[in-house]
């Protein structure tokens, strides 16, 4: 990648320069690639897996999302992806119930106070995203899978600016949020049009939470081509 100028990200990182003409050293390139795989791949595949699981557990929502996808063209453009309303709700509800990143570490840049607790400058603060996603004063029946809570009529996610924050918030909010949403909806759109799937109703997916949430049993599903 150092020797040839390609259009892939690895090549671009190898040849990128700053305003002084300096390039990333090998360690920087490796670290950027590791971050890309973890932040842009694991989180997306984990969310897709959880959406497939939720749609298997809730066949009424799988059918509802499929009806919308069958009304749309096989190949979708940017504007058409925005019309997949049910998939948008399902994506948001899935990431509410199981966030791709469980915590958000931050450093206090100044002395401050949060909920009556003094936080001195320089303190490491960990925001437990999943806890906020389960707060009953914000979410009605927070333990239930209920994508309609994100519809305009209820809009529970707008009750607080950090009520739904699987991609973080503020100036450090994940820049890949909208791209990830488009990518996930494109994949599910094709799955819904071509397949039906199910799991036993008493099945509960066991999660490995050591990094991004992944199923310990590889999520066994019964898949049928339509």
PDB file of C-alpha atoms in Angstrom:
ATOM      1  CA  UNK A   1       0.000   0.000   0.000  1.00  0.00           C
ATOM      2  CA  UNK A   2       2.970   2.322   0.574  1.00  0.00           C
ATOM      3  CA  UNK A   3       4.327   1.603  -2.902  1.00  0.00           C
ATOM      4  CA  UNK A   4       1.132   2.041  -4.910  1.00  0.00           C
ATOM      5  CA  UNK A   5      -1.569   4.696  -4.775  1.00  0.00           C
ATOM      6  CA  UNK A   6      -4.914   2.922  -4.532  1.00  0.00           C
ATOM      7  CA  UNK A   7      -8.448   4.119  -3.889  1.00  0.00           C
ATOM      8  CA  UNK A   8      -9.030   1.913  -0.827  1.00  0.00           C
ATOM      9  CA  UNK A   9      -8.861   3.314   2.696  1.00  0.00           C
ATOM     10  CA  UNK A  10      -5.630   1.525   3.593  1.00  0.00           C
ATOM     11  CA  UNK A  11      -3.851   3.068   0.617  1.00  0.00           C
ATOM     12  CA  UNK A  12      -5.249   6.498   1.395  1.00  0.00           C
ATOM     13  CA  UNK A  13      -4.062   6.263   5.013  1.00  0.00           C
ATOM     14  CA  UNK A  14      -0.610   5.206   3.828  1.00  0.00           C
ATOM     15  CA  UNK A  15      -0.330   8.237   1.535  1.00  0.00           C
ATOM     16  CA  UNK A  16      -2.216  10.852   3.573  1.00  0.00           C
ATOM     17  CA  UNK A  17      -0.182  13.900   4.622  1.00  0.00           C
ATOM     18  CA  UNK A  18      -0.741  16.739   7.062  1.00  0.00           C
ATOM     19  CA  UNK A  19      -0.214  20.430   6.348  1.00  0.00           C
ATOM     20  CA  UNK A  20       3.540  19.962   6.829  1.00  0.00           C
ATOM     21  CA  UNK A  21       3.716  17.034   4.408  1.00  0.00           C
ATOM     22  CA  UNK A  22       4.249  14.397   7.137  1.00  0.00           C
ATOM     23  CA  UNK A  23       2.689  10.955   6.722  1.00  0.00           C
ATOM     24  CA  UNK A  24       1.274   8.491   9.238  1.00  0.00           C
ATOM     25  CA  UNK A  25       3.881   6.010  10.438  1.00  0.00           C
ATOM     26  CA  UNK A  26       3.098   2.282  10.310  1.00  0.00           C
ATOM     27  CA  UNK A  27       1.826   2.229  13.895  1.00  0.00           C
ATOM     28  CA  UNK A  28      -0.659   5.046  13.161  1.00  0.00           C
ATOM     29  CA  UNK A  29      -1.926   3.286  10.027  1.00  0.00           C
ATOM     30  CA  UNK A  30      -2.435   0.015  11.911  1.00  0.00           C
ATOM     31  CA  UNK A  31      -4.257   1.771  14.762  1.00  0.00           C
ATOM     32  CA  UNK A  32      -6.578   3.570  12.339  1.00  0.00           C
ATOM     33  CA  UNK A  33      -7.406   0.308  10.574  1.00  0.00           C
ATOM     34  CA  UNK A  34      -8.098  -1.496  13.865  1.00  0.00           C
ATOM     35  CA  UNK A  35     -10.388   1.333  14.939  1.00  0.00           C
ATOM     36  CA  UNK A  36     -12.190   1.199  11.590  1.00  0.00           C
ATOM     37  CA  UNK A  37     -12.827  -2.534  11.885  1.00  0.00           C
ATOM     38  CA  UNK A  38     -14.066  -2.230  15.473  1.00  0.00           C
ATOM     39  CA  UNK A  39     -16.124   0.938  15.102  1.00  0.00           C
ATOM     40  CA  UNK A  40     -17.501   0.533  11.585  1.00  0.00           C
ATOM     41  CA  UNK A  41     -17.719  -3.260  11.191  1.00  0.00           C
ATOM     42  CA  UNK A  42     -18.392  -4.938  14.538  1.00  0.00           C
ATOM     43  CA  UNK A  43     -21.014  -2.403  15.586  1.00  0.00           C
ATOM     44  CA  UNK A  44     -22.884  -2.687  12.280  1.00  0.00           C
ATOM     45  CA  UNK A  45     -22.814  -6.490  12.092  1.00  0.00           C
ATOM     46  CA  UNK A  46     -23.828  -6.703  15.758  1.00  0.00           C
ATOM     47  CA  UNK A  47     -26.807  -4.423  15.158  1.00  0.00           C
ATOM     48  CA  UNK A  48     -27.833  -6.397  12.076  1.00  0.00           C
ATOM     49  CA  UNK A  49     -27.658  -9.627  14.080  1.00  0.00           C
ATOM     50  CA  UNK A  50     -29.828  -8.172  16.829  1.00  0.00           C
ATOM     51  CA  UNK A  51     -32.350  -6.874  14.280  1.00  0.00           C
ATOM     52  CA  UNK A  52     -32.591 -10.321  12.679  1.00  0.00           C
ATOM     53  CA  UNK A  53     -33.140 -11.792  16.147  1.00  0.00           C
ATOM     54  CA  UNK A  54     -35.830  -9.268  17.071  1.00  0.00           C
ATOM     55  CA  UNK A  55     -37.653  -9.807  13.790  1.00  0.00           C
ATOM     56  CA  UNK A  56     -37.524 -13.572  14.366  1.00  0.00           C
ATOM     57  CA  UNK A  57     -38.951 -13.135  17.872  1.00  0.00           C
ATOM     58  CA  UNK A  58     -41.611 -10.724  16.649  1.00  0.00           C
ATOM     59  CA  UNK A  59     -42.987 -12.107  13.352  1.00  0.00           C
ATOM     60  CA  UNK A  60     -45.691  -9.430  13.251  1.00  0.00           C
ATOM     61  CA  UNK A  61     -42.994  -6.777  12.872  1.00  0.00           C
ATOM     62  CA  UNK A  62     -41.106  -8.923  10.363  1.00  0.00           C
ATOM     63  CA  UNK A  63     -44.275  -9.144   8.259  1.00  0.00           C
ATOM     64  CA  UNK A  64     -44.961  -5.433   8.627  1.00  0.00           C
ATOM     65  CA  UNK A  65     -41.438  -4.483   7.521  1.00  0.00           C
ATOM     66  CA  UNK A  66     -41.611  -6.961   4.633  1.00  0.00           C
ATOM     67  CA  UNK A  67     -44.843  -5.455   3.329  1.00  0.00           C
ATOM     68  CA  UNK A  68     -43.129  -2.070   3.099  1.00  0.00           C
ATOM     69  CA  UNK A  69     -40.018  -3.525   1.416  1.00  0.00           C
ATOM     70  CA  UNK A  70     -42.126  -5.385  -1.155  1.00  0.00           C
ATOM     71  CA  UNK A  71     -43.785  -2.097  -2.044  1.00  0.00           C
ATOM     72  CA  UNK A  72     -40.372  -0.593  -2.816  1.00  0.00           C
ATOM     73  CA  UNK A  73     -37.979  -1.288  -5.709  1.00  0.00           C
ATOM     74  CA  UNK A  74     -35.371  -4.031  -5.394  1.00  0.00           C
ATOM     75  CA  UNK A  75     -32.559  -1.479  -5.560  1.00  0.00           C
ATOM     76  CA  UNK A  76     -33.101   1.640  -3.496  1.00  0.00           C
ATOM     77  CA  UNK A  77     -31.676   5.116  -3.810  1.00  0.00           C
ATOM     78  CA  UNK A  78     -30.836   7.440  -0.931  1.00  0.00           C
ATOM     79  CA  UNK A  79     -34.262   9.091  -0.784  1.00  0.00           C
ATOM     80  CA  UNK A  80     -36.080   5.749  -1.056  1.00  0.00           C
ATOM     81  CA  UNK A  81     -34.192   4.341   1.929  1.00  0.00           C
ATOM     82  CA  UNK A  82     -35.723   7.108   4.026  1.00  0.00           C
ATOM     83  CA  UNK A  83     -39.170   5.692   3.201  1.00  0.00           C
ATOM     84  CA  UNK A  84     -38.459   2.424   5.045  1.00  0.00           C
ATOM     85  CA  UNK A  85     -40.214   3.762   8.129  1.00  0.00           C
ATOM     86  CA  UNK A  86     -40.727   0.432   9.876  1.00  0.00           C
ATOM     87  CA  UNK A  87     -37.082  -0.569   9.439  1.00  0.00           C
ATOM     88  CA  UNK A  88     -36.014   2.807  10.825  1.00  0.00           C
ATOM     89  CA  UNK A  89     -38.127   2.246  13.951  1.00  0.00           C
ATOM     90  CA  UNK A  90     -36.889  -1.345  14.309  1.00  0.00           C
ATOM     91  CA  UNK A  91     -33.278  -0.194  13.997  1.00  0.00           C
ATOM     92  CA  UNK A  92     -33.754   2.432  16.697  1.00  0.00           C
ATOM     93  CA  UNK A  93     -35.597   0.084  19.030  1.00  0.00           C
ATOM     94  CA  UNK A  94     -32.958  -2.616  18.551  1.00  0.00           C
ATOM     95  CA  UNK A  95     -30.146  -0.232  19.443  1.00  0.00           C
ATOM     96  CA  UNK A  96     -32.143   1.041  22.398  1.00  0.00           C
ATOM     97  CA  UNK A  97     -32.501  -2.462  23.835  1.00  0.00           C
ATOM     98  CA  UNK A  98     -28.936  -3.505  23.002  1.00  0.00           C
ATOM     99  CA  UNK A  99     -26.514  -0.692  22.274  1.00  0.00           C
ATOM    100  CA  UNK A 100     -23.528  -1.572  20.042  1.00  0.00           C
ATOM    101  CA  UNK A 101     -21.285   0.240  22.544  1.00  0.00           C
ATOM    102  CA  UNK A 102     -22.346  -0.222  26.150  1.00  0.00           C
ATOM    103  CA  UNK A 103     -20.535   2.729  27.731  1.00  0.00           C
ATOM    104  CA  UNK A 104     -19.121   6.082  26.654  1.00  0.00           C
ATOM    105  CA  UNK A 105     -16.002   7.210  28.551  1.00  0.00           C
ATOM    106  CA  UNK A 106     -15.390  10.948  28.709  1.00  0.00           C
ATOM    107  CA  UNK A 107     -13.007  13.304  30.525  1.00  0.00           C
ATOM    108  CA  UNK A 108     -14.365  16.365  32.316  1.00  0.00           C
ATOM    109  CA  UNK A 109     -12.746  19.468  30.804  1.00  0.00           C
ATOM    110  CA  UNK A 110     -13.768  21.650  33.764  1.00  0.00           C
ATOM    111  CA  UNK A 111     -15.167  21.355  37.281  1.00  0.00           C
ATOM    112  CA  UNK A 112     -18.872  20.619  37.008  1.00  0.00           C
ATOM    113  CA  UNK A 113     -21.827  19.079  38.791  1.00  0.00           C
ATOM    114  CA  UNK A 114     -24.093  16.302  37.515  1.00  0.00           C
ATOM    115  CA  UNK A 115     -27.250  15.340  39.425  1.00  0.00           C
ATOM    116  CA  UNK A 116     -25.812  16.813  42.620  1.00  0.00           C
ATOM    117  CA  UNK A 117     -22.429  15.102  42.289  1.00  0.00           C
ATOM    118  CA  UNK A 118     -19.283  17.211  41.991  1.00  0.00           C
ATOM    119  CA  UNK A 119     -17.077  16.182  39.053  1.00  0.00           C
ATOM    120  CA  UNK A 120     -13.577  17.728  39.220  1.00  0.00           C
ATOM    121  CA  UNK A 121     -11.726  18.699  36.070  1.00  0.00           C
ATOM    122  CA  UNK A 122      -9.770  15.811  34.582  1.00  0.00           C
ATOM    123  CA  UNK A 123     -12.038  13.109  36.003  1.00  0.00           C
ATOM    124  CA  UNK A 124     -12.887  10.148  33.777  1.00  0.00           C
ATOM    125  CA  UNK A 125     -16.666   9.855  33.545  1.00  0.00           C
ATOM    126  CA  UNK A 126     -18.376   6.778  32.124  1.00  0.00           C
ATOM    127  CA  UNK A 127     -21.844   7.303  30.662  1.00  0.00           C
ATOM    128  CA  UNK A 128     -23.866   4.029  30.893  1.00  0.00           C
ATOM    129  CA  UNK A 129     -25.873   4.331  27.696  1.00  0.00           C
ATOM    130  CA  UNK A 130     -27.886   1.166  28.269  1.00  0.00           C
ATOM    131  CA  UNK A 131     -29.094   2.439  31.655  1.00  0.00           C
ATOM    132  CA  UNK A 132     -30.496   5.607  30.066  1.00  0.00           C
ATOM    133  CA  UNK A 133     -32.209   3.439  27.457  1.00  0.00           C
ATOM    134  CA  UNK A 134     -34.117   1.661  30.241  1.00  0.00           C
ATOM    135  CA  UNK A 135     -35.315   4.638  32.285  1.00  0.00           C
ATOM    136  CA  UNK A 136     -39.075   4.217  32.940  1.00  0.00           C
ATOM    137  CA  UNK A 137     -39.630   7.966  33.270  1.00  0.00           C
ATOM    138  CA  UNK A 138     -38.592   8.284  29.611  1.00  0.00           C
ATOM    139  CA  UNK A 139     -39.583   4.980  28.027  1.00  0.00           C
ATOM    140  CA  UNK A 140     -42.975   3.322  28.478  1.00  0.00           C
ATOM    141  CA  UNK A 141     -42.500  -0.364  29.375  1.00  0.00           C
ATOM    142  CA  UNK A 142     -38.777  -0.089  28.586  1.00  0.00           C
ATOM    143  CA  UNK A 143     -38.187  -3.858  28.688  1.00  0.00           C
ATOM    144  CA  UNK A 144     -40.557  -4.473  25.761  1.00  0.00           C
ATOM    145  CA  UNK A 145     -39.738  -4.490  22.038  1.00  0.00           C
ATOM    146  CA  UNK A 146     -41.964  -1.670  20.792  1.00  0.00           C
ATOM    147  CA  UNK A 147     -40.648   0.114  17.673  1.00  0.00           C
ATOM    148  CA  UNK A 148     -43.687   2.390  17.470  1.00  0.00           C
ATOM    149  CA  UNK A 149     -42.317   4.350  20.424  1.00  0.00           C
ATOM    150  CA  UNK A 150     -40.117   6.102  17.829  1.00  0.00           C
ATOM    151  CA  UNK A 151     -43.049   7.204  15.671  1.00  0.00           C
ATOM    152  CA  UNK A 152     -44.112  10.836  15.494  1.00  0.00           C
ATOM    153  CA  UNK A 153     -47.187  10.291  17.668  1.00  0.00           C
ATOM    154  CA  UNK A 154     -45.204   9.024  20.673  1.00  0.00           C
ATOM    155  CA  UNK A 155     -41.613  10.147  19.982  1.00  0.00           C
ATOM    156  CA  UNK A 156     -40.377   8.862  23.345  1.00  0.00           C
ATOM    157  CA  UNK A 157     -36.782   9.338  22.207  1.00  0.00           C
ATOM    158  CA  UNK A 158     -37.337  13.110  22.177  1.00  0.00           C
ATOM    159  CA  UNK A 159     -38.217  13.373  25.853  1.00  0.00           C
ATOM    160  CA  UNK A 160     -34.561  14.078  26.627  1.00  0.00           C
ATOM    161  CA  UNK A 161     -31.690  14.939  24.307  1.00  0.00           C
ATOM    162  CA  UNK A 162     -29.730  11.927  25.584  1.00  0.00           C
ATOM    163  CA  UNK A 163     -32.689   9.557  25.911  1.00  0.00           C
ATOM    164  CA  UNK A 164     -31.596   7.564  22.840  1.00  0.00           C
ATOM    165  CA  UNK A 165     -27.853   7.744  22.330  1.00  0.00           C
ATOM    166  CA  UNK A 166     -26.399   4.520  20.866  1.00  0.00           C
ATOM    167  CA  UNK A 167     -24.077   6.694  18.765  1.00  0.00           C
ATOM    168  CA  UNK A 168     -23.143   9.013  21.620  1.00  0.00           C
ATOM    169  CA  UNK A 169     -24.023  12.679  21.759  1.00  0.00           C
ATOM    170  CA  UNK A 170     -22.611  16.170  21.584  1.00  0.00           C
ATOM    171  CA  UNK A 171     -19.536  17.112  19.532  1.00  0.00           C
ATOM    172  CA  UNK A 172     -18.116  13.574  19.763  1.00  0.00           C
ATOM    173  CA  UNK A 173     -21.200  11.861  18.369  1.00  0.00           C
ATOM    174  CA  UNK A 174     -20.290   9.068  15.960  1.00  0.00           C
ATOM    175  CA  UNK A 175     -19.814  10.472  12.455  1.00  0.00           C
ATOM    176  CA  UNK A 176     -20.837   7.123  10.977  1.00  0.00           C
ATOM    177  CA  UNK A 177     -24.376   7.141  12.386  1.00  0.00           C
ATOM    178  CA  UNK A 178     -26.216   7.995   9.176  1.00  0.00           C
ATOM    179  CA  UNK A 179     -24.039   5.802   6.955  1.00  0.00           C
ATOM    180  CA  UNK A 180     -24.529   2.838   9.309  1.00  0.00           C
ATOM    181  CA  UNK A 181     -28.283   3.362   9.203  1.00  0.00           C
ATOM    182  CA  UNK A 182     -28.328   3.368   5.406  1.00  0.00           C
ATOM    183  CA  UNK A 183     -26.110   0.286   5.228  1.00  0.00           C
ATOM    184  CA  UNK A 184     -28.205  -1.680   7.735  1.00  0.00           C
ATOM    185  CA  UNK A 185     -31.508  -0.810   6.060  1.00  0.00           C
ATOM    186  CA  UNK A 186     -30.136  -1.836   2.656  1.00  0.00           C
ATOM    187  CA  UNK A 187     -29.165  -5.280   3.976  1.00  0.00           C
ATOM    188  CA  UNK A 188     -32.452  -5.857   5.832  1.00  0.00           C
ATOM    189  CA  UNK A 189     -34.445  -4.659   2.821  1.00  0.00           C
ATOM    190  CA  UNK A 190     -32.913  -7.413   0.686  1.00  0.00           C
ATOM    191  CA  UNK A 191     -33.314 -10.056   3.414  1.00  0.00           C
ATOM    192  CA  UNK A 192     -36.979  -9.219   3.891  1.00  0.00           C
ATOM    193  CA  UNK A 193     -37.716  -9.424   0.180  1.00  0.00           C
ATOM    194  CA  UNK A 194     -35.990 -12.795  -0.297  1.00  0.00           C
ATOM    195  CA  UNK A 195     -36.325 -14.684   2.986  1.00  0.00           C
ATOM    196  CA  UNK A 196     -38.455 -15.426   6.022  1.00  0.00           C
ATOM    197  CA  UNK A 197     -36.852 -16.560   9.278  1.00  0.00           C
ATOM    198  CA  UNK A 198     -37.817 -17.671  12.752  1.00  0.00           C
ATOM    199  CA  UNK A 199     -36.515 -18.936  16.084  1.00  0.00           C
ATOM    200  CA  UNK A 200     -38.420 -20.936  18.727  1.00  0.00           C
ATOM    201  CA  UNK A 201     -40.575 -18.569  20.775  1.00  0.00           C
ATOM    202  CA  UNK A 202     -38.884 -19.704  23.997  1.00  0.00           C
ATOM    203  CA  UNK A 203     -35.410 -19.018  22.594  1.00  0.00           C
ATOM    204  CA  UNK A 204     -33.438 -16.184  24.203  1.00  0.00           C
ATOM    205  CA  UNK A 205     -30.246 -15.185  22.419  1.00  0.00           C
ATOM    206  CA  UNK A 206     -27.247 -15.434  24.791  1.00  0.00           C
ATOM    207  CA  UNK A 207     -24.936 -12.446  24.363  1.00  0.00           C
ATOM    208  CA  UNK A 208     -21.195 -12.134  24.750  1.00  0.00           C
ATOM    209  CA  UNK A 209     -20.758  -8.601  26.108  1.00  0.00           C
ATOM    210  CA  UNK A 210     -16.954  -8.600  26.400  1.00  0.00           C
ATOM    211  CA  UNK A 211     -16.690  -6.128  23.502  1.00  0.00           C
ATOM    212  CA  UNK A 212     -19.565  -5.358  21.144  1.00  0.00           C
ATOM    213  CA  UNK A 213     -22.588  -7.601  21.827  1.00  0.00           C
ATOM    214  CA  UNK A 214     -22.478 -10.816  19.782  1.00  0.00           C
ATOM    215  CA  UNK A 215     -24.460 -14.058  20.171  1.00  0.00           C
ATOM    216  CA  UNK A 216     -22.592 -16.809  21.996  1.00  0.00           C
ATOM    217  CA  UNK A 217     -24.323 -19.469  19.899  1.00  0.00           C
ATOM    218  CA  UNK A 218     -24.026 -17.746  16.484  1.00  0.00           C
ATOM    219  CA  UNK A 219     -27.822 -17.171  16.515  1.00  0.00           C
ATOM    220  CA  UNK A 220     -29.349 -20.352  15.046  1.00  0.00           C
ATOM    221  CA  UNK A 221     -32.363 -19.417  12.894  1.00  0.00           C
ATOM    222  CA  UNK A 222     -34.627 -21.299  10.522  1.00  0.00           C
ATOM    223  CA  UNK A 223     -34.296 -19.513   7.182  1.00  0.00           C
ATOM    224  CA  UNK A 224     -36.662 -20.044   4.257  1.00  0.00           C
ATOM    225  CA  UNK A 225     -36.432 -18.537   0.788  1.00  0.00           C
ATOM    226  CA  UNK A 226     -39.663 -16.855  -0.228  1.00  0.00           C
TER     227      UNK A 226
END
